[in-house]
Amino acid sequence: MEKRITGRTGMFCLIGTPVGHSGSPAMYNYSFAQTGLDYAYLAYDVPLEKTEEAVNALKVLGCKGFNVTMPCKTRVAELVDELSDAAKLIGACNTVVVKDGKLYGNNTDGMGFVRNLKENGVDVKGKKITVMGAGGAATAIQVQCALDGAKKLSIFNRKDEFYANGEKTVKKIQQMVPDCEVSIHPLEETDALYAAIKDSDILVNATKVGMKPLDDQSLVEDVSVFHPDLVVADAVYNPKETKFVQSAKAAGCKVAVGGTGMLMWQGAAAFNLFTGKDMPTKEVYELFF
Ligand code: NAD
């Protein structure tokens, strides 16, 4: 690293808090070196109330692009000059490209989800999809699936503070992607959930259930609803294989994937937006995931 960084090295970074545990600096710096790019990537701890100051400082310092994590994602979406369709619908940015002093905001979480399914031989176009969740990850997945041509989206969330966000997502998708049939239902209505799963091609968990400390739980208790053609995907990546994914595999679902692929592919999508090049994903996956 000390030999690679020069007076001309371009800067990328992550902002948000906490960021100390982030794997992004290792992943991006490795990828810059592997693709022969004279760039470096750091993580900056930025609280919500300092977001605007931090973004202005990054502009002044000639930062070429940055990733955004919680709690700054929504605030950054308000600060950029232009938003991608996905970022506009989600109302949050996780990737900003700086070009000629202008900020271009994107959201690559949903792109990572769709790409991960593609790598597993599954296209969301024309599919009926049930998504459990209405928080950040779920919204990104729902929006990208709608933009990428999903035929029907059935959203289920428990009646907590996220339910209203799910209702907003339904309205936004209805306005911007009218060809996608979208609805939201309470997760507590188990019969409706199971009926939707039986009628779906793809079932997604994008809640915190399955993630530590809820790692002994799955939102689908009756495993008889996992039909063999059902594609099952979890956003949760800690643990790598959740109880939800394990029980889908045990029930015979041919494709059942955890959240690590989504995580890597959202980073790969950001790398491509930053540099115009492909991230060396095979090596990155082996080394960092
Ligand atoms: P969030 O706080 O924005 O949303 C939390 C969601 O979980 C809401 O829908 C909430 O209703 C639901 N929930 C929480 N506890 C529940 C319970 N006991 N029963 C039913 N529903 C419950 O969180 P988020 O950022 O959307 O993250 C959700 C999960 O997705 C986390 O495990 C996170 O690590 C993961 N995630 C993965 C990726 C990836 O790239 N793979 C990206 C973002 C988030």
CSV table of N, CA, C and O and ligand atoms in Angstrom, one decimal, residues 70 73 109 112-113 132-139 141 156-163 165 187 205-212 214 217 219 234-238 258-266, ligand 1:
chain,number,residue,atom,x,y,z
A,70,MET,N,-25.9,3.3,7.1
A,70,MET,CA,-26.7,3.9,8.0
A,70,MET,C,-25.9,4.8,9.0
A,70,MET,O,-24.8,4.4,9.3
A,73,LYS,N,-28.1,7.3,4.7
A,73,LYS,CA,-28.5,7.0,3.4
A,73,LYS,C,-29.6,7.9,2.9
A,73,LYS,O,-29.7,8.3,1.7
A,109,ASP,N,-28.3,-1.9,-3.6
A,109,ASP,CA,-28.7,-3.1,-2.8
A,109,ASP,C,-29.6,-4.0,-3.6
A,109,ASP,O,-29.4,-5.2,-3.6
A,112,GLY,N,-27.8,-5.7,-6.4
A,112,GLY,CA,-27.0,-6.9,-5.9
A,112,GLY,C,-27.9,-8.1,-5.7
A,112,GLY,O,-27.5,-9.2,-6.0
A,113,PHE,N,-29.1,-7.9,-5.2
A,113,PHE,CA,-30.0,-9.0,-5.0
A,113,PHE,C,-30.4,-9.7,-6.3
A,113,PHE,O,-30.3,-10.9,-6.5
A,132,MET,N,-40.9,-10.8,2.3
A,132,MET,CA,-41.2,-10.6,3.7
A,132,MET,C,-40.3,-9.5,4.2
A,132,MET,O,-39.1,-9.6,4.1
A,133,GLY,N,-40.9,-8.3,4.6
A,133,GLY,CA,-40.0,-7.2,5.1
A,133,GLY,C,-40.5,-5.9,4.4
A,133,GLY,O,-41.0,-5.9,3.3
A,134,ALA,N,-40.3,-4.8,5.1
A,134,ALA,CA,-40.6,-3.5,4.6
A,134,ALA,C,-39.6,-2.4,5.1
A,134,ALA,O,-39.8,-1.2,5.1
A,135,GLY,N,-38.4,-2.9,5.5
A,135,GLY,CA,-37.3,-2.0,5.9
A,135,GLY,C,-36.4,-1.6,4.7
A,135,GLY,O,-36.8,-1.7,3.6
A,136,GLY,N,-35.2,-1.3,5.0
A,136,GLY,CA,-34.2,-0.8,4.0
A,136,GLY,C,-33.9,-1.9,2.9
A,136,GLY,O,-34.1,-1.6,1.7
A,137,ALA,N,-33.5,-3.0,3.4
A,137,ALA,CA,-33.2,-4.1,2.4
A,137,ALA,C,-34.4,-4.5,1.6
A,137,ALA,O,-34.3,-4.7,0.4
A,138,ALA,N,-35.5,-4.7,2.3
A,138,ALA,CA,-36.7,-5.1,1.6
A,138,ALA,C,-37.2,-4.1,0.5
A,138,ALA,O,-37.5,-4.5,-0.6
A,139,THR,N,-37.2,-2.8,0.9
A,139,THR,CA,-37.6,-1.8,-0.1
A,139,THR,C,-36.7,-1.8,-1.3
A,139,THR,O,-37.2,-1.8,-2.5
A,141,ILE,N,-35.0,-4.3,-2.5
A,141,ILE,CA,-35.3,-5.5,-3.3
A,141,ILE,C,-36.6,-5.4,-4.1
A,141,ILE,O,-36.7,-5.7,-5.3
A,156,PHE,N,-45.2,-8.7,2.7
A,156,PHE,CA,-45.7,-9.1,4.0
A,156,PHE,C,-44.8,-8.4,5.0
A,156,PHE,O,-43.6,-8.6,5.0
A,157,ASN,N,-45.4,-7.7,6.0
A,157,ASN,CA,-44.6,-7.2,7.1
A,157,ASN,C,-45.5,-7.2,8.4
A,157,ASN,O,-46.7,-7.0,8.3
A,158,ARG,N,-44.8,-7.4,9.5
A,158,ARG,CA,-45.6,-7.4,10.7
A,158,ARG,C,-46.1,-5.9,10.9
A,158,ARG,O,-45.5,-5.0,10.4
A,159,LYS,N,-47.1,-5.8,11.8
A,159,LYS,CA,-47.7,-4.4,12.0
A,159,LYS,C,-46.9,-3.6,12.9
A,159,LYS,O,-47.3,-3.3,14.0
A,160,ASP,N,-45.6,-3.3,12.5
A,160,ASP,CA,-44.7,-2.5,13.3
A,160,ASP,C,-44.5,-1.2,12.6
A,160,ASP,O,-45.2,-0.8,11.7
A,161,GLU,N,-43.5,-0.5,13.1
A,161,GLU,CA,-43.2,0.9,12.5
A,161,GLU,C,-42.8,0.9,11.0
A,161,GLU,O,-42.8,1.9,10.4
A,162,PHE,N,-42.5,-0.3,10.5
A,162,PHE,CA,-42.1,-0.4,9.1
A,162,PHE,C,-43.3,-0.6,8.1
A,162,PHE,O,-43.1,-0.5,6.9
A,163,TYR,N,-44.4,-0.9,8.7
A,163,TYR,CA,-45.6,-1.3,7.8
A,163,TYR,C,-46.0,-0.1,6.9
A,163,TYR,O,-46.2,-0.2,5.7
A,165,ASN,N,-44.1,2.2,5.9
A,165,ASN,CA,-43.0,2.3,4.8
A,165,ASN,C,-43.4,1.4,3.6
A,165,ASN,O,-43.3,1.8,2.5
A,187,LEU,N,-48.1,-9.5,8.1
A,187,LEU,CA,-47.4,-10.8,8.2
A,187,LEU,C,-48.1,-11.8,9.2
A,187,LEU,O,-48.0,-13.0,9.1
A,205,ASN,N,-36.8,-13.5,2.2
A,205,ASN,CA,-36.9,-12.9,3.6
A,205,ASN,C,-35.9,-11.7,3.6
A,205,ASN,O,-34.7,-11.9,3.4
A,206,ALA,N,-36.5,-10.5,3.9
A,206,ALA,CA,-35.6,-9.3,4.0
A,206,ALA,C,-36.0,-8.7,5.3
A,206,ALA,O,-36.0,-7.4,5.4
A,207,THR,N,-36.3,-9.5,6.3
A,207,THR,CA,-36.4,-9.0,7.7
A,207,THR,C,-35.2,-9.3,8.5
A,207,THR,O,-34.3,-10.0,8.0
A,208,LYS,N,-35.2,-8.9,9.8
A,208,LYS,CA,-34.0,-9.3,10.6
A,208,LYS,C,-34.2,-10.7,11.2
A,208,LYS,O,-33.3,-11.2,11.9
A,209,VAL,N,-35.3,-11.3,10.9
A,209,VAL,CA,-35.5,-12.7,11.5
A,209,VAL,C,-34.5,-13.7,10.7
A,209,VAL,O,-34.5,-13.7,9.5
A,210,GLY,N,-33.8,-14.4,11.6
A,210,GLY,CA,-32.8,-15.3,11.0
A,210,GLY,C,-31.4,-14.8,11.3
A,210,GLY,O,-30.4,-15.5,11.3
A,211,MET,N,-31.3,-13.4,11.5
A,211,MET,CA,-30.0,-12.8,11.8
A,211,MET,C,-29.8,-13.0,13.3
A,211,MET,O,-30.7,-12.9,14.1
A,212,LYS,N,-28.5,-13.1,13.7
A,212,LYS,CA,-28.2,-13.2,15.1
A,212,LYS,C,-28.7,-11.9,15.8
A,212,LYS,O,-28.6,-10.9,15.3
A,214,LEU,N,-31.6,-13.6,16.3
A,214,LEU,CA,-32.9,-14.3,16.0
A,214,LEU,C,-32.5,-15.5,15.0
A,214,LEU,O,-33.4,-15.9,14.2
A,217,GLN,N,-34.7,-18.7,14.4
A,217,GLN,CA,-36.1,-18.5,13.9
A,217,GLN,C,-36.2,-18.4,12.4
A,217,GLN,O,-35.2,-18.0,11.7
A,219,LEU,N,-39.5,-17.2,9.5
A,219,LEU,CA,-40.9,-16.7,9.4
A,219,LEU,C,-41.8,-17.7,8.7
A,219,LEU,O,-43.0,-17.6,8.8
A,234,ASP,N,-32.6,-15.2,1.0
A,234,ASP,CA,-32.5,-14.5,2.2
A,234,ASP,C,-31.6,-13.3,2.0
A,234,ASP,O,-30.6,-13.4,1.4
A,235,ALA,N,-32.0,-12.1,2.6
A,235,ALA,CA,-31.1,-11.0,2.6
A,235,ALA,C,-30.1,-11.1,3.7
A,235,ALA,O,-29.0,-10.6,3.7
A,236,VAL,N,-30.5,-11.9,4.8
A,236,VAL,CA,-29.6,-12.0,5.9
A,236,VAL,C,-28.3,-12.8,5.6
A,236,VAL,O,-28.4,-13.8,4.9
A,237,TYR,N,-27.2,-12.2,6.0
A,237,TYR,CA,-25.9,-12.8,5.6
A,237,TYR,C,-25.1,-13.3,6.9
A,237,TYR,O,-24.0,-13.8,6.8
A,238,ASN,N,-25.7,-13.0,8.0
A,238,ASN,CA,-25.0,-13.4,9.3
A,238,ASN,C,-26.0,-14.1,10.2
A,238,ASN,O,-26.8,-13.4,10.8
A,258,GLY,N,-28.4,-17.6,0.5
A,258,GLY,CA,-28.3,-16.6,1.6
A,258,GLY,C,-27.9,-15.2,1.1
A,258,GLY,O,-27.9,-15.0,-0.1
A,259,GLY,N,-27.6,-14.3,2.0
A,259,GLY,CA,-27.5,-12.9,1.7
A,259,GLY,C,-26.0,-12.5,1.3
A,259,GLY,O,-25.8,-11.3,0.9
A,260,THR,N,-25.0,-13.4,1.4
A,260,THR,CA,-23.7,-13.0,1.1
A,260,THR,C,-23.5,-12.6,-0.3
A,260,THR,O,-22.8,-11.7,-0.6
A,261,GLY,N,-24.1,-13.3,-1.2
A,261,GLY,CA,-24.0,-13.0,-2.7
A,261,GLY,C,-24.6,-11.7,-3.0
A,261,GLY,O,-24.0,-10.9,-3.7
A,262,MET,N,-25.7,-11.3,-2.4
A,262,MET,CA,-26.3,-10.0,-2.6
A,262,MET,C,-25.4,-8.9,-2.1
A,262,MET,O,-25.2,-7.9,-2.7
A,263,LEU,N,-24.7,-9.2,-0.9
A,263,LEU,CA,-23.8,-8.2,-0.3
A,263,LEU,C,-22.6,-8.0,-1.3
A,263,LEU,O,-22.2,-6.8,-1.5
A,264,MET,N,-22.1,-9.1,-1.8
A,264,MET,CA,-20.9,-8.9,-2.7
A,264,MET,C,-21.3,-8.2,-4.0
A,264,MET,O,-20.6,-7.3,-4.5
A,265,TRP,N,-22.5,-8.6,-4.6
A,265,TRP,CA,-22.8,-8.0,-5.9
A,265,TRP,C,-23.3,-6.6,-5.8
A,265,TRP,O,-23.1,-5.8,-6.7
A,266,GLN,N,-23.8,-6.1,-4.6
A,266,GLN,CA,-24.1,-4.7,-4.5
A,266,GLN,C,-22.8,-3.9,-4.4
A,266,GLN,O,-22.7,-2.8,-5.0
B,1,NAD,P1,-34.4,-2.5,8.8
B,1,NAD,O1,-34.2,-2.2,10.3
B,1,NAD,O2,-34.5,-1.4,7.8
B,1,NAD,O3,-35.8,-3.4,8.7
B,1,NAD,C1,-36.1,-4.4,9.6
B,1,NAD,C2,-37.2,-5.3,9.0
B,1,NAD,O4,-37.2,-6.5,9.8
B,1,NAD,C3,-38.5,-4.7,9.1
B,1,NAD,O5,-39.3,-5.2,7.9
B,1,NAD,C4,-39.1,-5.3,10.4
B,1,NAD,O6,-40.5,-5.3,10.4
B,1,NAD,C5,-38.6,-6.7,10.3
B,1,NAD,N1,-38.5,-7.4,11.6
B,1,NAD,C6,-37.6,-7.1,12.6
B,1,NAD,N2,-37.8,-8.0,13.6
B,1,NAD,C7,-38.8,-8.8,13.2
B,1,NAD,C8,-39.5,-9.9,13.9
B,1,NAD,N3,-39.1,-10.4,15.1
B,1,NAD,N4,-40.5,-10.5,13.2
B,1,NAD,C9,-40.8,-10.1,11.9
B,1,NAD,N5,-40.2,-9.1,11.3
B,1,NAD,C10,-39.3,-8.4,12.0
B,1,NAD,O7,-33.3,-3.5,8.5
B,1,NAD,P2,-32.6,-3.8,7.0
B,1,NAD,O8,-31.5,-2.9,6.8
B,1,NAD,O9,-33.7,-3.9,6.0
B,1,NAD,O10,-32.0,-5.3,7.3
B,1,NAD,C11,-32.8,-6.4,7.3
B,1,NAD,C12,-31.8,-7.6,7.1
B,1,NAD,O11,-31.2,-7.6,5.8
B,1,NAD,C13,-30.7,-7.6,8.1
B,1,NAD,O12,-30.4,-8.9,8.5
B,1,NAD,C14,-29.5,-7.0,7.3
B,1,NAD,O13,-28.2,-7.5,7.8
B,1,NAD,C15,-29.8,-7.6,6.0
B,1,NAD,N6,-29.2,-6.8,4.8
B,1,NAD,C16,-28.6,-7.5,3.9
B,1,NAD,C17,-28.0,-6.9,2.8
B,1,NAD,C18,-27.3,-7.7,1.8
B,1,NAD,O14,-26.6,-7.1,0.9
B,1,NAD,N7,-27.3,-9.0,1.9
B,1,NAD,C19,-28.2,-5.5,2.7
B,1,NAD,C20,-28.9,-4.8,3.7
B,1,NAD,C21,-29.4,-5.5,4.7
